[in-house]
Amino acid sequence: MPSLPSLPSFRHSGRSGRSLPHIRVPTARAIVDCAVYVDGCRLPGRFTHAAALAQVRERGAGFVWVGLHDPDEEQMADIAQTFGLHALAVEDAVKANQRPKLERYDDTLVLVMRTVAYVEHELHSVSEIVETGEILIFTAPDFVVAVRHGEHSGLATVRKQLEADSDRLRLGPGAVLHAIADYVVDSYIEVTQSVELDVDAMEEEIFTPRSKVAIESIYQLKREVVELRRSVNPLAVPLETLGRGIELPLPKEVRRYMRDVADHHTAVADRINDFDESLSALIGAALAKTAVQQNTDMRKITAYISIAAVPTMVAGIYGMNFEHMPELRQVWGYPLVLVVIVVICTGLYINLRRNNWL
């Protein structure tokens, strides 16, 4: 018989620990938009990030605005090399879930903001209510680099609005920084309005008589409010610094706009703190209502047991099988005992009902 050909050995395949070759993704795949702005107007044509920066520095006027979405380490390293970004800031841009903060590296400002979005849900569903993301903004005299993490925080609307207002774009990269910060804080306002409706609906249901208490839903909403507070509240200090920091490389007009954004942020943070306190009070009210319901149920059970104890006691006495017992040989003895039992039980029922035990 002819011998079968030997099969190739898999002993040295990827299963044994050999890693697959790394495929580098071009930086352009992470760039959402890249444009050059001179005198408040966008220059026609398409630019790579390197060509856009070269164009601005050759002209000696204008700035570059680059938007990126979820870049990896190699893509961000390419951007950092072109724009001269600090290594620590680049590391923050790659690793998401950073705390909101403002840092300065020479003439470059780095603002980290958390983005939030409201997720539609049923009132009593234990699911995610607030979705979070992140935006990092690098601003310098001749460029803006906006790095976005998450699917809900697109900045295309902000770019279109600024391109329609050339007077604001003439203020330079600071105007872009303000526009993005204002957009993020406005999204906070929209989310808090939606969460407020949930809190009001939960409060109305808790204080409705004879309604069922869904304590899990309150805990879920409180957990989401805590997540919202962690995303929003730490941004207060960076916004205050941008609005009051005279030493920062920002135009005076931009600092005025940033103070307005900081005021809006303060109002949002106060509302979120109110939500937290309201939900804590609702949890206490729900636990108290549950205790009251349990006490009511126990009173009803006790009342019915008291009524049932009467025939049980009488039946137990007459079931002792003694020969000499009252009315044991009388014809009317059995009906009399039944009548006595019914009268006593009826009296107990009326009395318990009158005292709200039934």
Short mmCIF file of N, CA and C in Angstrom, two decimals, residues 27 30-33 66-71 75-76 79 145-149:
data_model
loop_
_atom_site.label_atom_id
_atom_site.label_comp_id
_atom_site.label_asym_id
_atom_site.label_seq_id
_atom_site.Cartn_x
_atom_site.Cartn_y
_atom_site.Cartn_z
N THR A 27 -1.51 56.41 10.50
CA THR A 27 -2.05 57.46 11.37
C THR A 27 -3.31 58.07 10.77
N ALA A 30 -6.77 57.08 12.05
CA ALA A 30 -7.28 57.62 13.31
C ALA A 30 -7.70 59.08 13.20
N ILE A 31 -7.30 59.74 12.11
CA ILE A 31 -7.63 61.16 11.95
C ILE A 31 -9.03 61.30 11.37
N VAL A 32 -9.89 61.99 12.10
CA VAL A 32 -11.26 62.24 11.63
C VAL A 32 -11.29 63.41 10.67
N ASP A 33 -10.58 64.48 11.01
CA ASP A 33 -10.52 65.66 10.15
C ASP A 33 -9.24 66.42 10.48
N VAL A 66 -6.53 69.29 14.26
CA VAL A 66 -6.55 67.86 13.95
C VAL A 66 -7.45 67.16 14.95
N GLY A 67 -8.36 66.36 14.45
CA GLY A 67 -9.23 65.56 15.31
C GLY A 67 -8.94 64.09 15.13
N LEU A 68 -8.72 63.37 16.23
CA LEU A 68 -8.43 61.95 16.21
C LEU A 68 -9.44 61.19 17.04
N HIS A 69 -9.66 59.93 16.64
CA HIS A 69 -10.60 59.06 17.36
C HIS A 69 -9.91 57.75 17.71
N ASP A 70 -9.76 57.49 19.00
CA ASP A 70 -9.18 56.25 19.52
C ASP A 70 -7.86 55.88 18.84
N PRO A 71 -6.85 56.75 18.88
CA PRO A 71 -5.56 56.39 18.27
C PRO A 71 -4.82 55.37 19.14
N GLN A 75 0.20 55.46 16.39
CA GLN A 75 -0.42 56.62 15.75
C GLN A 75 -0.22 57.88 16.58
N MET A 76 -0.39 57.75 17.89
CA MET A 76 -0.21 58.92 18.75
C MET A 76 1.25 59.34 18.81
N ILE A 79 1.83 61.51 15.80
CA ILE A 79 1.28 62.85 16.03
C ILE A 79 2.19 63.64 16.98
N VAL A 145 -4.91 69.79 18.75
CA VAL A 145 -5.06 68.35 18.54
C VAL A 145 -6.10 67.86 19.53
N ALA A 146 -7.22 67.37 19.02
CA ALA A 146 -8.31 66.86 19.86
C ALA A 146 -8.38 65.35 19.72
N VAL A 147 -8.18 64.64 20.82
CA VAL A 147 -8.19 63.18 20.84
C VAL A 147 -9.46 62.74 21.55
N ARG A 148 -10.24 61.94 20.86
CA ARG A 148 -11.55 61.55 21.39
C ARG A 148 -11.59 60.05 21.61
N HIS A 149 -12.13 59.65 22.77
CA HIS A 149 -12.38 58.24 23.09
C HIS A 149 -13.87 58.08 23.37
#
